[in-house]
Every structure is written in structure tokens, then in C-alpha cells.
Amino acid sequence: MAITASDVNKLRQQTGAGMMDCKNALVEADGDFEAAVDILRKKGQKVAAKRGENEAAEGLVFAQTSADSKVGVLLTLNCETDFVAKNDTYRNFVQSLVDIAMSNLPATSEELKGLKYDDKLTVEEKITEQVGVIGEKLDLSGYAVVKGDTVVAYNHPGNQLATLVALNKGGETVAEAGRQVAMQVAAMNPIALDKDGVDARTIEREIEVGKELAIQEGKPAEMADKIAQGRLSKFFKENTLLSQEFIRDNKLTVEQFLDSTENGLTVTEFKRFSLS
């Protein structure tokens, strides 16, 4: 298939690799972006781990919790330009959607769109109305609900990134620890709570890449699997929340930090939405 400059730039933005490297990888992968990422990694490229919503355009991301901190909602509304996203009217509209979500706690974005915005329009109809008013495409691209004994929201300045973290205990000390972990999720972008939450396909890919790199480094083929397993363990430590080094004290993992805060304290769920 034909590889366009837009395709190359998209892969470059996603991985941080050079333009020609990205183009060659896409050609070799016949346009398959995931395969192209693997090709870059197997060739030893330093590929940035920009996961999540890396195709999102402009807009705002809001996280909010209930008064009793037992539930939180996370919502992304995209628009086309930064000019609109920074407008107070747009910000107030996004907040109104968050308020409706908090009041009703729909399970999905489709359920949220079907709720009443006012006496005349549903949320979906109101968004369509605002498209005509603002003159830009709007897209409710992300929505999630998180519940727990304590739920903490973190909104990064500028509202381009927000997180929710649920913990298994309550109290002010737990809430403060949760705030630190919510910031950890924002900064470190874990892909799962622990290694058990990493999907089989991701594990298979990491093992395959690990074996290929070991062979390229001149290691005996019979050792490649063991080396790949070692790299997989490192991958889990870097990319699963409870195993990550705690950013406020890298002598501790997040799991150890929580347990030192209160015995048995842990995260039960987290969500992270980002526009970049």
C-alpha cells in the first residue's frame, strides 16, 4: 500500500523515531502501525512509549469525584482548535457534561449521550447543537466511571490530562496517598495495575522483541528466551502501576509506598485520559 507523509509523521509522533526510519518501517510492515512499531524496536530504535489517546486533537479532559469520594467520572470532549478549547464558554460546557455524568453515573459514553441535557435536548443533541454554534467538530471521545472506598481525581494544569484512582480504604491519609498515586499515573502512564492486568498479546510482543534483540546482540539462541523473560520482568516493573518506582521516592515501589502509608492499602482501579 502507498505510505503517505501523514502516515510517516503519525508514526514519528507516536514513537519518536526518525522520519526515514518510520517510513522504512511502514513500508516493511505494509502500513500496519503496530507491526511498524515492533520493527523499529527490533532494530534497536529508542521508541517512546506514547500510549493511549495519541491521535486526539484539541479539547479538554476533566476528572471529578463525588462529595463522599466514593465515585469519580473522567470525560474528554475534543474540538478542532486550541482557541476553542481555551474559551470559557467551552470549558463551562464540558463542566456541564461532567455534572450530568456525576448526577446520573451512566456506565458508558453512549448512555451519557442519551441522557437529558435539559428539557428539550439530550446530551448528544446538545453536542450537535454546539457544533453549529462553535463551528467546529466536537467529539465526546472518552468517558469512564471509577468506584472505590476512596476515589481521587487529579487534573493536570491546562486540562489536557486527568486521572482517577480508586483505593480499598478510606480516610484523609488514604486520600493524600491516593492523590500522590493519581499524579504518578499522570506522569508515568502505566498500562495496567499489575502484571496480571497486562493482556496476552502485549506479553507475546514483548517476548518476541526481547528474543530478537538478544539474538542481534550476539547472545546464543538457547539463551534468548531467558533473556527475553528478564526483559519482560523489567517491562512489568516500568509499565504496571504497583510495580513502578514511586516518583516521590524511587527507593519504594508504588505498592510499597501504599503499604507503608497504611497496612494493606492498595489501588483497585485507575483511569487516565490524555490529549497527547
XYZ file of C-alpha atoms in Angstrom:
276
model
C 0.000 0.000 0.000
C 1.068 3.619 -0.531
C 2.724 5.202 2.514
C 1.862 8.891 2.857
C 3.794 11.650 4.577
C 0.916 11.853 7.037
C 1.376 8.169 7.931
C 5.089 8.676 8.468
C 4.525 11.737 10.652
C 1.879 9.914 12.695
C 4.321 7.081 13.437
C 7.078 9.576 14.215
C 4.810 11.378 16.692
C 3.805 8.067 18.228
C 7.315 6.652 18.606
C 9.832 9.478 18.500
C 11.856 7.642 15.816
C 13.386 9.406 12.789
C 11.363 10.173 9.668
C 13.246 7.809 7.342
C 13.243 5.044 9.938
C 9.484 5.448 10.298
C 8.953 5.435 6.546
C 11.061 2.307 6.070
C 9.292 0.537 8.937
C 5.871 1.361 7.489
C 6.914 0.123 4.055
C 8.238 -3.115 5.551
C 5.043 -3.527 7.617
C 2.801 -2.729 4.629
C 1.243 0.170 6.527
C 0.468 -1.738 9.745
C 1.301 0.722 12.555
C 1.667 -1.860 15.356
C 3.921 -4.007 13.187
C 5.949 -0.911 12.253
C 6.478 -0.091 15.939
C 7.745 -3.632 16.516
C 10.077 -3.352 13.514
C 11.577 -0.153 14.909
C 12.055 -1.764 18.311
C 13.641 -4.897 16.847
C 16.139 -2.704 15.021
C 17.139 -1.163 18.323
C 15.272 2.121 17.927
C 14.558 4.034 21.132
C 10.793 4.065 20.760
C 8.881 6.369 23.078
C 6.008 4.710 24.937
C 3.297 7.153 23.932
C 0.228 5.049 24.588
C -3.383 5.990 24.954
C -5.081 8.825 23.159
C -2.160 9.940 20.970
C -4.434 10.631 17.997
C -6.658 13.077 19.918
C -6.785 16.669 18.704
C -7.610 19.672 20.913
C -10.133 19.783 23.728
C -10.391 19.357 27.481
C -10.169 16.451 29.928
C -11.939 16.698 33.293
C -11.878 14.322 36.271
C -14.265 14.825 39.185
C -15.314 12.892 42.275
C -18.492 12.790 44.330
C -18.803 14.646 47.641
C -18.182 11.415 49.568
C -15.213 10.469 47.318
C -16.735 7.055 46.590
C -17.072 7.531 42.832
C -15.459 9.588 40.092
C -16.021 10.345 36.426
C -13.469 11.119 33.736
C -14.525 12.814 30.499
C -12.860 14.066 27.318
C -14.542 16.403 24.849
C -12.493 17.103 21.726
C -12.650 20.125 19.475
C -10.564 21.179 16.492
C -8.554 24.150 17.772
C -6.733 25.256 20.882
C -8.514 28.612 20.563
C -11.879 26.980 21.236
C -10.534 24.720 23.991
C -9.290 27.734 25.962
C -12.611 29.562 25.691
C -14.553 29.883 28.970
C -17.817 29.022 27.223
C -16.364 25.747 26.003
C -14.891 24.967 29.422
C -18.281 25.611 31.043
C -19.969 23.316 28.526
C -17.538 20.492 29.286
C -18.147 21.042 33.002
C -21.894 20.796 32.423
C -21.391 17.376 30.815
C -19.294 16.272 33.794
C -22.044 17.451 36.159
C -24.649 15.409 34.272
C -22.366 12.371 34.375
C -21.810 12.772 38.123
C -25.533 13.115 38.790
C -26.507 10.035 36.773
C -23.351 7.849 36.640
C -24.045 6.294 33.241
C -21.868 3.253 32.575
C -20.826 4.201 29.024
C -20.429 7.239 26.807
C -23.405 6.055 24.748
C -25.566 6.033 27.859
C -24.289 9.510 28.730
C -25.172 10.803 25.256
C -28.706 9.515 25.699
C -29.321 11.401 28.961
C -31.310 14.618 29.078
C -29.179 17.743 28.888
C -32.175 19.984 29.505
C -35.938 19.919 28.939
C -35.517 19.867 25.161
C -32.288 18.123 24.213
C -30.288 15.020 25.049
C -26.548 15.314 25.684
C -25.851 14.076 22.160
C -28.256 16.599 20.660
C -26.708 19.383 22.744
C -23.236 18.484 21.488
C -24.562 18.596 17.916
C -26.149 21.980 18.629
C -22.810 23.281 19.936
C -21.097 22.142 16.739
C -23.304 24.642 14.908
C -22.705 27.361 17.499
C -18.929 26.924 17.735
C -18.328 25.975 14.112
C -16.039 23.062 14.939
C -16.436 19.319 15.165
C -16.922 18.160 18.768
C -16.412 14.600 19.918
C -17.120 13.011 23.293
C -14.143 10.711 22.818
C -13.610 9.456 26.340
C -15.750 8.654 29.360
C -15.203 6.425 32.390
C -16.618 5.813 35.862
C -14.467 4.598 38.769
C -15.776 3.435 42.155
C -14.000 2.520 45.388
C -13.731 3.103 49.130
C -11.821 6.249 48.192
C -11.616 7.728 44.697
C -9.167 10.542 43.972
C -9.163 12.807 40.906
C -6.151 14.614 39.502
C -6.489 17.291 36.813
C -3.162 18.352 35.346
C -2.877 22.129 34.780
C -4.382 23.020 31.415
C -6.856 20.121 31.499
C -5.106 18.158 28.767
C -4.561 15.216 31.116
C -6.533 13.809 34.041
C -6.616 10.663 36.139
C -8.816 8.792 38.604
C -7.514 6.352 41.219
C -9.633 4.085 43.435
C -8.278 2.685 46.715
C -9.540 -0.030 49.031
C -9.675 2.051 52.240
C -10.927 5.430 53.433
C -9.673 8.384 55.451
C -7.656 11.576 54.979
C -4.302 9.799 54.952
C -5.545 7.420 52.276
C -6.886 10.326 50.223
C -3.498 12.078 50.309
C -1.713 8.876 49.307
C -4.251 8.470 46.512
C -3.502 11.972 45.276
C 0.195 11.086 45.034
C -0.619 7.916 43.104
C -3.022 9.787 40.811
C -0.117 12.093 39.927
C 2.069 9.009 39.392
C -0.479 7.668 36.907
C -0.469 11.019 35.107
C 3.334 11.156 34.896
C 4.207 7.515 34.241
C 1.223 6.290 32.174
C 1.082 2.678 33.406
C -0.696 0.214 31.120
C -2.152 -1.940 33.914
C -2.458 -2.216 37.687
C -0.060 -5.178 37.881
C 1.366 -7.835 35.583
C -1.847 -9.869 35.775
C -3.639 -6.998 34.081
C -1.364 -6.941 31.015
C -3.056 -8.577 28.031
C -1.575 -11.702 26.468
C -0.896 -10.020 23.128
C 1.299 -7.365 24.759
C 3.240 -10.027 26.657
C 3.786 -12.033 23.475
C 5.048 -8.945 21.671
C 7.483 -8.072 24.460
C 8.883 -11.632 24.498
C 9.259 -11.646 20.713
C 11.054 -8.301 20.686
C 13.227 -9.374 23.629
C 14.321 -12.551 21.840
C 15.086 -10.689 18.618
C 17.193 -8.081 20.417
C 19.106 -10.787 22.330
C 19.981 -12.570 19.087
C 21.031 -9.280 17.459
C 23.276 -8.604 20.466
C 25.056 -11.881 19.737
C 23.600 -13.925 22.566
C 23.230 -17.679 21.955
C 19.798 -18.634 20.623
C 19.258 -21.031 23.537
C 19.644 -18.090 25.960
C 17.362 -15.753 24.046
C 14.185 -16.927 25.792
C 15.678 -16.481 29.269
C 16.944 -13.016 28.352
C 13.523 -12.122 26.910
C 11.857 -13.199 30.162
C 14.233 -10.943 32.074
C 13.346 -8.029 29.833
C 9.671 -8.856 30.300
C 10.120 -8.577 34.071
C 11.713 -5.153 33.564
C 8.805 -4.189 31.298
C 6.338 -5.088 34.082
C 8.297 -3.013 36.611
C 8.323 0.015 34.337
C 4.787 -0.213 32.988
C 2.485 -1.613 35.688
C 1.407 0.826 38.385
C 2.019 -1.121 41.595
C 5.477 -2.264 40.430
C 6.666 1.147 39.214
C 9.204 3.125 41.201
C 7.319 5.721 43.239
C 8.178 9.102 41.729
C 8.405 10.810 45.128
C 10.806 8.168 46.491
C 12.415 5.822 43.972
C 13.598 3.517 46.753
C 9.989 2.351 47.001
C 7.581 0.871 44.501
C 4.063 2.298 44.435
C 2.868 -0.872 46.144
C 5.413 -0.427 48.953
C 4.558 3.271 49.322
C 0.872 2.481 49.771
C 1.527 -0.324 52.245
C 3.859 1.937 54.250
C 1.099 4.562 54.367
C -1.391 2.085 55.776
C -1.036 -1.651 56.044
C -2.915 -3.386 53.218
C -3.672 -0.161 51.326
C -3.693 -0.643 47.558
C -5.160 0.630 44.308
C -8.158 -1.283 42.980
C -8.605 0.615 39.710
C -7.295 3.599 37.787
C -8.091 5.513 34.613
C -6.026 8.039 32.630
C -7.151 10.197 29.701
C -4.768 12.445 27.779
C -4.915 14.602 24.674
C -1.251 13.983 23.766
